[in-house]
Amino acid sequence: MRDASERVLIEAYKRARTRAPEDIEARLASVLVQAEAGAYPSTHAIGPAHTILKVMASALVSATIIAAIVFANATSPKAPSAAMQDDTEPVATVQPMMSEAEAISATAVTQPSEQQLPPATERPLPSRRRAAPTKLATQSDAAIDDGPAMAELQLITNARRALRRGEHAIALELLEQHAREFEKGALAHERNVSRLQALCALGLRERAAELGQAFAKSFPESPIGQRWHNGCPTDRRP
Amino acid sequence: MRIRSVGGQEGTMPGPAAVAPHGGGMRHARLVPVVDDPANRFAELYRAHYTAVCDWIRALGTPPPYNEDVAQDVFLVVHRRMADFIPGRSFRAWLFGIARRVNRDHSRGRRRTEARERTVLAPVPLPPAEDAVAHDEALSFMHDFVDGLDSEKRIVFVLSDIDDMSTPEIAEALGVPVKLVRSRLRTARERFKAAAEQFQRAASKRHA
């Protein structure tokens, strides 16, 4: 049988499991936005250091995909909220692989042009936590809302991805773009968490402290805001 | 382009209540109103199992931070294949099966790109924790121990002793006989016992 010290060790491992990342909602949103776009898993991983050039090149492809989605929603307002059953993709054990370009486009920086997407509205989605994705799936007047929502989610998704890969500067740039374009967007909370992480990782502690205070003020009930109130925390997720 | 909904078929996916949740879920569960909506069901499953999937992917040999990218893709597949889940079967075994396949595909892709990108700097790790030293010591011992097991024993150990999955459930997840799971688990636990004793001795010396 297992002795006490073994149990302590096992418990430490289990407890670490219960610590969901702070930005889990943004991560969830990013899966949903990719799923909505019909993306295959990017089995051809971009690798830790895809270049800006690659990203820029694929931005156009992404914008086209998003435009197509918006168009589909706009032209078929009764587009069924269903259709997993109608899925014609083979239910294969191994997912078909997409070309690298496609894989990148699914995750690339999107800079959709004004012609392709309706202008971004400042109007936040009804509930931040209830999350845009649910809305994406069920709204039929989607063309009005989904474009900006998709673009917003995509920005956050890409920023998170960059952050996970340790490309903090790229992440920060994307997050600041998000702050400019979607200042009061539905994912403002997620943006600020990620931004604080990027700033701290880059050693920009003063800017982090400044943002942390503003963050705590705008989300007074958020425990995360309180945690970052004094700048870069020391207890990082492993 | 066809727009797929978040949900899909009704009634084929266990709600989180039907599934023993991994710890991570509960903290966030309150954020979404409890309604019987398949869209929310996916979200709940994501929140309930995300950290476990990250951990499985790591146990399957993909180190952080890449394991998080793979986990995202696992859920992308889960989202698409929700209708394929057979009610009454073990949800976690099903989820693990997907995780294993997606991870295998990723590993292949990674091996291809690694050579190309070897010159590029490795990701900068986040600053290490400075508090909760004892907890971190225990945790890092556990990670070292688990990472040090060979892959077959590693995954059995994690699924059994961290996820508390039953032996038949693990056998189903891995597609191997129950007997084999038992023997791998026995060896892994023996090693764990020895390593834990060693860790404990070293720890008491350190803190003496």
Short mmCIF file of C-alpha atoms in Angstrom, two decimals:
data_model
loop_
_atom_site.label_atom_id
_atom_site.label_comp_id
_atom_site.label_asym_id
_atom_site.label_seq_id
_atom_site.Cartn_x
_atom_site.Cartn_y
_atom_site.Cartn_z
CA MET A 1 0.00 0.00 0.00
CA ARG A 2 1.03 3.57 -0.52
CA ASP A 3 2.62 5.43 2.35
CA ALA A 4 1.96 9.01 3.39
CA SER A 5 4.92 10.59 1.63
CA GLU A 6 3.96 8.94 -1.64
CA ARG A 7 0.45 10.25 -1.26
CA VAL A 8 1.77 13.77 -0.68
CA LEU A 9 3.69 13.60 -3.92
CA ILE A 10 0.73 12.28 -5.86
CA GLU A 11 -1.43 15.01 -4.36
CA ALA A 12 1.04 17.71 -5.44
CA TYR A 13 0.77 16.44 -8.98
CA LYS A 14 -3.00 16.30 -8.83
CA ARG A 15 -3.24 19.75 -7.36
CA ALA A 16 -1.14 21.19 -10.15
CA ARG A 17 -3.73 19.71 -12.50
CA THR A 18 -6.50 21.69 -10.91
CA ARG A 19 -4.83 24.98 -11.74
CA ALA A 20 -6.46 25.82 -15.00
CA PRO A 21 -4.66 28.58 -16.87
CA GLU A 22 -5.97 32.06 -16.23
CA ASP A 23 -6.82 32.55 -19.84
CA ILE A 24 -8.70 29.31 -20.28
CA GLU A 25 -11.69 31.21 -21.69
CA ALA A 26 -9.53 32.72 -24.40
CA ARG A 27 -8.13 29.29 -25.20
CA LEU A 28 -11.62 27.86 -25.40
CA ALA A 29 -12.65 30.74 -27.63
CA SER A 30 -9.73 30.05 -29.91
CA VAL A 31 -10.73 26.39 -30.35
CA LEU A 32 -14.27 27.47 -31.11
CA VAL A 33 -13.26 30.06 -33.63
CA GLN A 34 -11.07 27.55 -35.43
CA ALA A 35 -13.80 24.94 -35.29
CA GLU A 36 -16.24 27.44 -36.75
CA ALA A 37 -13.82 28.14 -39.53
CA GLY A 38 -13.73 24.43 -40.25
CA ALA A 39 -10.05 24.18 -39.51
CA TYR A 40 -8.34 20.84 -39.32
CA PRO A 41 -5.90 20.36 -36.54
CA SER A 42 -2.67 21.91 -37.68
CA THR A 43 -0.82 18.64 -37.66
CA HIS A 44 1.92 20.27 -39.63
CA ALA A 45 2.82 22.37 -36.67
CA ILE A 46 4.18 25.74 -37.55
CA GLY A 47 7.09 25.13 -35.28
CA PRO A 48 8.36 27.41 -32.61
CA ALA A 49 9.61 30.09 -34.92
CA HIS A 50 7.52 30.67 -37.96
CA THR A 51 8.61 33.89 -39.49
CA ILE A 52 6.67 37.10 -39.66
CA LEU A 53 6.92 36.82 -43.41
CA LYS A 54 5.09 33.51 -43.47
CA VAL A 55 2.42 34.93 -41.24
CA MET A 56 1.98 38.00 -43.37
CA ALA A 57 1.77 35.94 -46.51
CA SER A 58 -0.94 33.80 -45.07
CA ALA A 59 -2.91 36.71 -43.64
CA LEU A 60 -4.52 37.18 -46.99
CA VAL A 61 -5.66 33.55 -47.04
CA SER A 62 -7.08 33.90 -43.55
CA ALA A 63 -8.91 37.05 -44.45
CA THR A 64 -10.43 35.24 -47.39
CA ILE A 65 -11.56 32.40 -45.17
CA ILE A 66 -13.14 34.80 -42.73
CA ALA A 67 -14.74 36.73 -45.53
CA ALA A 68 -16.16 33.48 -46.86
CA ILE A 69 -17.64 32.70 -43.48
CA VAL A 70 -19.16 36.11 -43.19
CA PHE A 71 -20.52 35.78 -46.68
CA ALA A 72 -22.00 32.37 -45.94
CA ASN A 73 -23.70 33.70 -42.87
CA ALA A 74 -24.95 36.75 -44.66
CA THR A 75 -26.43 34.91 -47.60
CA SER A 76 -28.07 32.12 -45.67
CA PRO A 77 -29.62 33.70 -42.65
CA LYS A 78 -31.28 30.43 -41.82
CA ALA A 79 -27.97 28.65 -41.97
CA PRO A 80 -28.69 25.77 -39.69
CA SER A 81 -27.11 25.88 -36.34
CA ALA A 82 -26.69 22.20 -36.80
CA ALA A 83 -24.88 20.24 -39.43
CA MET A 84 -22.39 18.09 -37.68
CA GLN A 85 -24.55 15.30 -38.99
CA ASP A 86 -24.30 16.74 -42.46
CA ASP A 87 -20.59 16.71 -42.17
CA THR A 88 -19.36 15.08 -45.29
CA GLU A 89 -15.86 14.67 -44.06
CA PRO A 90 -14.86 11.07 -43.68
CA VAL A 91 -14.83 9.91 -40.12
CA ALA A 92 -11.32 8.68 -40.49
CA THR A 93 -9.15 7.67 -37.61
CA VAL A 94 -6.29 9.76 -38.83
CA GLN A 95 -7.15 13.30 -39.68
CA PRO A 96 -6.39 14.33 -43.22
CA MET A 97 -3.49 16.65 -43.16
CA MET A 98 -3.63 20.12 -44.56
CA SER A 99 -0.87 21.79 -46.42
CA GLU A 100 1.46 23.93 -44.42
CA ALA A 101 0.11 27.08 -45.95
CA GLU A 102 -3.40 26.16 -44.93
CA ALA A 103 -2.27 25.15 -41.51
CA ILE A 104 -0.66 28.49 -41.04
CA SER A 105 -3.64 30.33 -42.38
CA ALA A 106 -5.77 28.70 -39.75
CA THR A 107 -3.69 30.32 -37.10
CA ALA A 108 -2.19 33.25 -38.83
CA VAL A 109 -2.34 36.91 -38.06
CA THR A 110 -5.37 38.31 -39.70
CA GLN A 111 -5.48 41.79 -40.93
CA PRO A 112 -8.72 41.76 -42.82
CA SER A 113 -9.27 44.75 -44.99
CA GLU A 114 -12.23 47.05 -44.64
CA GLN A 115 -13.67 45.80 -47.91
CA GLN A 116 -13.76 42.22 -46.76
CA LEU A 117 -15.23 42.69 -43.36
CA PRO A 118 -17.81 44.97 -41.92
CA PRO A 119 -16.30 47.65 -39.75
CA ALA A 120 -15.54 46.70 -36.21
CA THR A 121 -18.12 47.80 -33.75
CA GLU A 122 -17.24 48.86 -30.29
CA ARG A 123 -20.33 47.16 -28.95
CA PRO A 124 -19.26 44.36 -26.67
CA LEU A 125 -20.98 41.04 -26.89
CA PRO A 126 -23.72 40.64 -24.31
CA SER A 127 -21.69 38.65 -21.87
CA ARG A 128 -17.97 38.42 -21.89
CA ARG A 129 -17.84 35.02 -20.28
CA ARG A 130 -20.74 33.54 -22.09
CA ALA A 131 -18.38 34.01 -24.98
CA ALA A 132 -18.62 35.02 -28.53
CA PRO A 133 -18.38 31.47 -29.85
CA THR A 134 -21.82 30.46 -28.67
CA LYS A 135 -23.10 33.49 -30.40
CA LEU A 136 -21.14 32.70 -33.52
CA ALA A 137 -22.86 29.40 -33.72
CA THR A 138 -26.40 30.41 -33.16
CA GLN A 139 -26.91 33.93 -34.39
CA SER A 140 -28.49 34.24 -37.76
CA ASP A 141 -27.83 37.93 -38.21
CA ALA A 142 -24.26 36.86 -37.96
CA ALA A 143 -22.83 39.06 -40.67
CA ILE A 144 -23.24 42.08 -38.48
CA ASP A 145 -21.55 40.66 -35.44
CA ASP A 146 -19.45 37.73 -36.47
CA GLY A 147 -16.92 39.51 -38.60
CA PRO A 148 -15.53 41.65 -35.83
CA ALA A 149 -16.01 38.86 -33.31
CA MET A 150 -14.02 36.47 -35.47
CA ALA A 151 -11.31 39.00 -36.11
CA GLU A 152 -11.13 39.74 -32.44
CA LEU A 153 -10.92 36.08 -31.47
CA GLN A 154 -8.33 35.45 -34.12
CA LEU A 155 -6.14 38.22 -32.79
CA ILE A 156 -6.29 36.84 -29.28
CA THR A 157 -5.74 33.31 -30.52
CA ASN A 158 -2.63 34.30 -32.39
CA ALA A 159 -1.34 36.32 -29.49
CA ARG A 160 -1.82 33.36 -27.14
CA ARG A 161 -0.06 31.09 -29.56
CA ALA A 162 2.89 33.47 -29.79
CA LEU A 163 2.96 33.73 -26.03
CA ARG A 164 3.05 29.98 -25.61
CA ARG A 165 5.91 29.76 -28.03
CA GLY A 166 7.86 32.35 -26.12
CA GLU A 167 7.52 34.95 -28.87
CA HIS A 168 6.58 37.58 -26.36
CA ALA A 169 7.29 40.60 -28.52
CA ILE A 170 5.07 39.33 -31.31
CA ALA A 171 2.39 38.53 -28.78
CA LEU A 172 2.58 42.01 -27.32
CA GLU A 173 2.29 43.58 -30.73
CA LEU A 174 -0.83 41.55 -31.51
CA LEU A 175 -2.34 42.37 -28.16
CA GLU A 176 -1.74 46.03 -28.65
CA GLN A 177 -3.37 45.80 -32.02
CA HIS A 178 -6.31 44.21 -30.26
CA ALA A 179 -6.34 47.03 -27.72
CA ARG A 180 -6.47 49.57 -30.53
CA GLU A 181 -9.11 47.84 -32.60
CA PHE A 182 -11.24 46.31 -29.87
CA GLU A 183 -10.60 48.47 -26.87
CA LYS A 184 -13.81 47.41 -25.17
CA GLY A 185 -14.10 44.15 -27.02
CA ALA A 186 -15.60 40.98 -25.65
CA LEU A 187 -12.15 39.60 -24.93
CA ALA A 188 -10.71 42.70 -23.29
CA HIS A 189 -10.25 40.75 -20.09
CA GLU A 190 -8.33 37.96 -21.81
CA ARG A 191 -6.31 40.51 -23.72
CA ASN A 192 -5.17 42.21 -20.57
CA VAL A 193 -4.21 38.96 -18.86
CA SER A 194 -2.14 37.96 -21.87
CA ARG A 195 -0.68 41.43 -22.15
CA LEU A 196 0.45 41.35 -18.55
CA GLN A 197 2.07 37.99 -19.13
CA ALA A 198 3.87 39.29 -22.20
CA LEU A 199 5.05 42.47 -20.47
CA CYS A 200 6.37 40.54 -17.50
CA ALA A 201 8.08 37.99 -19.72
CA LEU A 202 9.78 40.84 -21.56
CA GLY A 203 10.87 42.37 -18.29
CA LEU A 204 8.76 45.48 -18.79
CA ARG A 205 7.72 45.51 -15.17
CA GLU A 206 6.79 49.17 -14.95
CA ARG A 207 4.40 48.99 -17.84
CA ALA A 208 3.01 45.80 -16.38
CA ALA A 209 2.43 47.47 -13.03
CA GLU A 210 0.69 50.37 -14.73
CA LEU A 211 -1.54 48.09 -16.73
CA GLY A 212 -2.13 45.86 -13.71
CA GLN A 213 -3.52 48.75 -11.75
CA ALA A 214 -5.77 49.88 -14.56
CA PHE A 215 -6.86 46.29 -14.99
CA ALA A 216 -7.73 45.87 -11.32
CA LYS A 217 -9.76 49.04 -11.57
CA SER A 218 -11.74 48.02 -14.63
CA PHE A 219 -12.34 44.48 -13.38
CA PRO A 220 -12.61 45.03 -9.63
CA GLU A 221 -14.21 41.64 -9.08
CA SER A 222 -11.64 39.68 -10.99
CA PRO A 223 -9.25 37.81 -8.72
CA ILE A 224 -6.81 37.92 -11.59
CA GLY A 225 -6.92 41.71 -11.56
CA GLN A 226 -6.19 41.69 -7.86
CA ARG A 227 -3.31 39.31 -8.36
CA TRP A 228 -1.68 41.51 -10.97
CA HIS A 229 -2.43 44.68 -9.10
CA ASN A 230 1.12 45.00 -7.84
CA GLY A 231 2.76 44.21 -11.11
CA CYS A 232 4.42 41.02 -12.18
CA PRO A 233 3.56 38.20 -9.81
CA THR A 234 6.12 35.71 -8.72
CA ASP A 235 3.96 32.66 -8.73
CA ARG A 236 3.86 31.65 -12.33
CA ARG A 237 2.14 28.70 -13.77
CA PRO A 238 4.81 26.05 -14.39
CA MET B 1 -18.02 27.19 -46.77
CA ARG B 2 -20.23 25.34 -44.42
CA ILE B 3 -20.70 26.66 -40.96
CA ARG B 4 -20.80 24.03 -38.33
CA SER B 5 -22.45 24.63 -35.07
CA VAL B 6 -20.79 24.27 -31.75
CA GLY B 7 -23.20 21.58 -30.75
CA GLY B 8 -24.02 18.89 -33.19
CA GLN B 9 -26.10 15.93 -32.27
CA GLU B 10 -28.14 16.09 -29.20
CA GLY B 11 -27.73 13.69 -26.39
CA THR B 12 -24.66 11.80 -27.47
CA MET B 13 -22.14 13.60 -25.37
CA PRO B 14 -21.92 13.30 -21.65
CA GLY B 15 -22.48 16.51 -19.81
CA PRO B 16 -19.78 17.32 -17.35
CA ALA B 17 -21.96 15.96 -14.61
CA ALA B 18 -21.83 12.55 -16.22
CA VAL B 19 -18.08 12.63 -16.38
CA ALA B 20 -15.73 12.69 -13.45
CA PRO B 21 -14.32 16.14 -14.04
CA HIS B 22 -10.66 16.87 -13.86
CA GLY B 23 -10.03 19.43 -11.23
CA GLY B 24 -9.64 22.42 -13.53
CA GLY B 25 -13.25 22.55 -14.47
CA MET B 26 -14.93 23.50 -11.31
CA ARG B 27 -13.36 26.87 -10.92
CA HIS B 28 -14.84 28.03 -14.17
CA ALA B 29 -18.04 26.09 -14.16
CA ARG B 30 -20.02 28.94 -12.70
CA LEU B 31 -19.12 31.24 -15.57
CA VAL B 32 -21.58 29.65 -17.92
CA PRO B 33 -25.24 29.36 -17.01
CA VAL B 34 -26.26 25.77 -16.58
CA VAL B 35 -28.59 25.07 -19.45
CA ASP B 36 -28.89 21.95 -21.51
CA ASP B 37 -27.22 23.42 -24.52
CA PRO B 38 -24.75 21.41 -26.58
CA ALA B 39 -22.71 24.54 -27.19
CA ASN B 40 -22.23 24.94 -23.50
CA ARG B 41 -21.61 21.26 -23.16
CA PHE B 42 -18.49 21.49 -25.28
CA ALA B 43 -17.33 24.49 -23.29
CA GLU B 44 -17.85 22.59 -20.06
CA LEU B 45 -15.99 19.58 -21.34
CA TYR B 46 -13.15 21.82 -22.41
CA ARG B 47 -12.89 23.47 -19.04
CA ALA B 48 -13.22 20.17 -17.20
CA HIS B 49 -10.58 18.30 -19.17
CA TYR B 50 -8.19 20.89 -20.56
CA THR B 51 -5.45 20.59 -17.95
CA ALA B 52 -5.65 16.81 -18.00
CA VAL B 53 -5.29 16.71 -21.77
CA CYS B 54 -2.25 19.01 -21.58
CA ASP B 55 -0.78 16.64 -19.05
CA TRP B 56 -1.52 13.54 -21.10
CA ILE B 57 0.13 15.11 -24.12
CA ARG B 58 3.15 15.81 -22.01
CA ALA B 59 3.14 12.23 -20.73
CA LEU B 60 2.94 11.11 -24.34
CA GLY B 61 6.24 12.83 -24.96
CA THR B 62 5.46 16.36 -26.13
CA PRO B 63 7.12 18.83 -23.76
CA PRO B 64 5.72 22.19 -22.71
CA PRO B 65 4.85 24.60 -24.19
CA TYR B 66 4.09 22.54 -27.30
CA ASN B 67 1.78 20.25 -25.37
CA GLU B 68 -0.65 23.15 -25.08
CA ASP B 69 -0.81 23.60 -28.82
CA VAL B 70 -1.45 19.91 -29.27
CA ALA B 71 -4.16 20.02 -26.60
CA GLN B 72 -5.90 22.78 -28.55
CA ASP B 73 -5.95 20.56 -31.60
CA VAL B 74 -7.24 17.65 -29.55
CA PHE B 75 -10.26 19.72 -28.65
CA LEU B 76 -10.68 20.81 -32.23
CA VAL B 77 -11.07 17.13 -33.10
CA VAL B 78 -13.32 16.53 -30.10
CA HIS B 79 -15.51 19.37 -31.31
CA ARG B 80 -15.79 17.83 -34.73
CA ARG B 81 -16.23 14.27 -33.59
CA MET B 82 -18.55 14.73 -30.64
CA ALA B 83 -21.28 12.82 -32.42
CA ASP B 84 -19.02 9.75 -32.65
CA PHE B 85 -18.83 9.26 -28.93
CA ILE B 86 -20.75 6.16 -27.95
CA PRO B 87 -22.81 6.82 -24.83
CA GLY B 88 -22.11 4.41 -22.04
CA ARG B 89 -18.45 4.04 -22.95
CA SER B 90 -15.74 5.76 -20.96
CA PHE B 91 -15.55 9.36 -22.05
CA ARG B 92 -12.02 9.76 -20.82
CA ALA B 93 -10.87 6.68 -22.68
CA TRP B 94 -12.39 8.16 -25.84
CA LEU B 95 -10.80 11.52 -25.17
CA PHE B 96 -7.44 9.92 -24.53
CA GLY B 97 -7.68 7.99 -27.80
CA ILE B 98 -8.07 11.27 -29.66
CA ALA B 99 -5.26 12.87 -27.69
CA ARG B 100 -2.93 10.04 -28.58
CA ARG B 101 -3.67 10.20 -32.29
CA VAL B 102 -3.40 13.97 -32.50
CA ASN B 103 -0.16 13.86 -30.55
CA ARG B 104 1.27 11.22 -32.88
CA ASP B 105 0.46 13.36 -35.91
CA HIS B 106 2.06 16.35 -34.27
CA SER B 107 5.19 14.43 -33.34
CA ARG B 108 5.66 13.48 -36.97
CA GLY B 109 5.27 17.09 -38.06
CA ARG B 110 7.60 18.24 -35.33
CA ARG B 111 10.34 15.82 -36.27
CA ARG B 112 10.17 17.18 -39.80
CA THR B 113 10.38 20.82 -38.80
CA GLU B 114 12.84 20.46 -35.96
CA ALA B 115 15.84 19.93 -38.17
CA ARG B 116 14.91 23.00 -40.17
CA GLU B 117 14.52 25.21 -37.15
CA ARG B 118 17.26 23.95 -34.93
CA THR B 119 19.16 27.22 -35.22
CA VAL B 120 16.28 29.22 -33.88
CA LEU B 121 16.32 30.19 -30.23
CA ALA B 122 14.28 28.08 -27.88
CA PRO B 123 11.24 29.73 -26.32
CA VAL B 124 12.06 31.81 -23.28
CA PRO B 125 10.64 30.03 -20.26
CA LEU B 126 8.42 31.94 -17.89
CA PRO B 127 10.15 33.06 -14.72
CA PRO B 128 10.14 30.28 -12.16
CA ALA B 129 8.03 30.33 -9.08
CA GLU B 130 9.70 31.74 -6.02
CA ASP B 131 7.18 30.82 -3.39
CA ALA B 132 5.57 27.58 -2.41
CA VAL B 133 8.98 25.97 -2.58
CA ALA B 134 8.02 22.71 -0.96
CA HIS B 135 5.06 22.23 -3.23
CA ASP B 136 7.19 23.04 -6.25
CA GLU B 137 9.88 20.62 -5.12
CA ALA B 138 7.31 17.88 -4.87
CA LEU B 139 5.83 18.81 -8.20
CA SER B 140 9.13 18.98 -9.97
CA PHE B 141 10.10 15.63 -8.47
CA MET B 142 6.89 14.20 -9.86
CA HIS B 143 7.48 15.66 -13.29
CA ASP B 144 11.05 14.40 -13.31
CA PHE B 145 9.95 10.97 -12.20
CA VAL B 146 7.14 10.76 -14.74
CA ASP B 147 9.28 12.13 -17.56
CA GLY B 148 11.94 9.58 -16.65
CA LEU B 149 9.68 6.55 -17.01
CA ASP B 150 9.64 4.85 -20.36
CA SER B 151 6.70 5.90 -22.45
CA GLU B 152 4.59 2.77 -21.93
CA LYS B 153 4.79 2.84 -18.18
CA ARG B 154 4.54 6.61 -18.02
CA ILE B 155 1.13 6.87 -19.57
CA VAL B 156 -0.26 3.98 -17.54
CA PHE B 157 1.03 5.56 -14.35
CA VAL B 158 -0.50 8.96 -15.16
CA LEU B 159 -3.87 7.59 -16.22
CA SER B 160 -4.07 5.32 -13.21
CA ASP B 161 -2.55 7.23 -10.33
CA ILE B 162 -3.18 10.83 -11.39
CA ASP B 163 -6.41 10.45 -13.32
CA ASP B 164 -7.68 7.61 -11.15
CA MET B 165 -8.82 5.69 -14.16
CA SER B 166 -9.63 2.01 -13.64
CA THR B 167 -7.46 -0.66 -15.18
CA PRO B 168 -10.11 -1.75 -17.71
CA GLU B 169 -10.68 1.90 -18.64
CA ILE B 170 -6.97 2.34 -19.31
CA ALA B 171 -6.89 -0.86 -21.30
CA GLU B 172 -9.73 0.52 -23.41
CA ALA B 173 -7.98 3.85 -23.85
CA LEU B 174 -4.71 2.28 -24.91
CA GLY B 175 -6.20 -0.62 -26.80
CA VAL B 176 -4.11 -3.16 -24.92
CA PRO B 177 -5.05 -6.13 -22.69
CA VAL B 178 -5.91 -5.47 -19.06
CA LYS B 179 -3.14 -7.83 -17.99
CA LEU B 180 -0.54 -5.74 -19.74
CA VAL B 181 -1.82 -2.58 -18.08
CA ARG B 182 -1.55 -4.28 -14.70
CA SER B 183 2.01 -5.41 -15.21
CA ARG B 184 3.15 -2.00 -16.49
CA LEU B 185 1.44 -0.32 -13.60
CA ARG B 186 3.04 -2.66 -11.11
CA THR B 187 6.52 -1.87 -12.40
CA ALA B 188 5.83 1.87 -12.54
CA ARG B 189 4.57 1.86 -8.95
CA GLU B 190 7.58 -0.05 -7.72
CA ARG B 191 9.83 2.55 -9.30
CA PHE B 192 7.73 5.32 -7.87
CA LYS B 193 8.02 3.85 -4.41
CA ALA B 194 11.79 3.68 -4.64
CA ALA B 195 12.11 7.17 -6.13
CA ALA B 196 9.75 8.67 -3.55
CA GLU B 197 11.79 7.17 -0.72
CA GLN B 198 14.93 8.62 -2.18
CA PHE B 199 13.28 12.01 -2.61
CA GLN B 200 12.04 11.93 0.94
CA ARG B 201 15.49 11.12 2.31
CA ALA B 202 17.04 13.94 0.31
CA ALA B 203 14.30 16.36 1.38
CA SER B 204 14.70 15.60 5.08
CA LYS B 205 18.47 16.07 4.72
CA ARG B 206 17.90 19.42 2.96
CA HIS B 207 15.53 20.70 5.60
CA ALA B 208 17.47 19.32 8.55
#
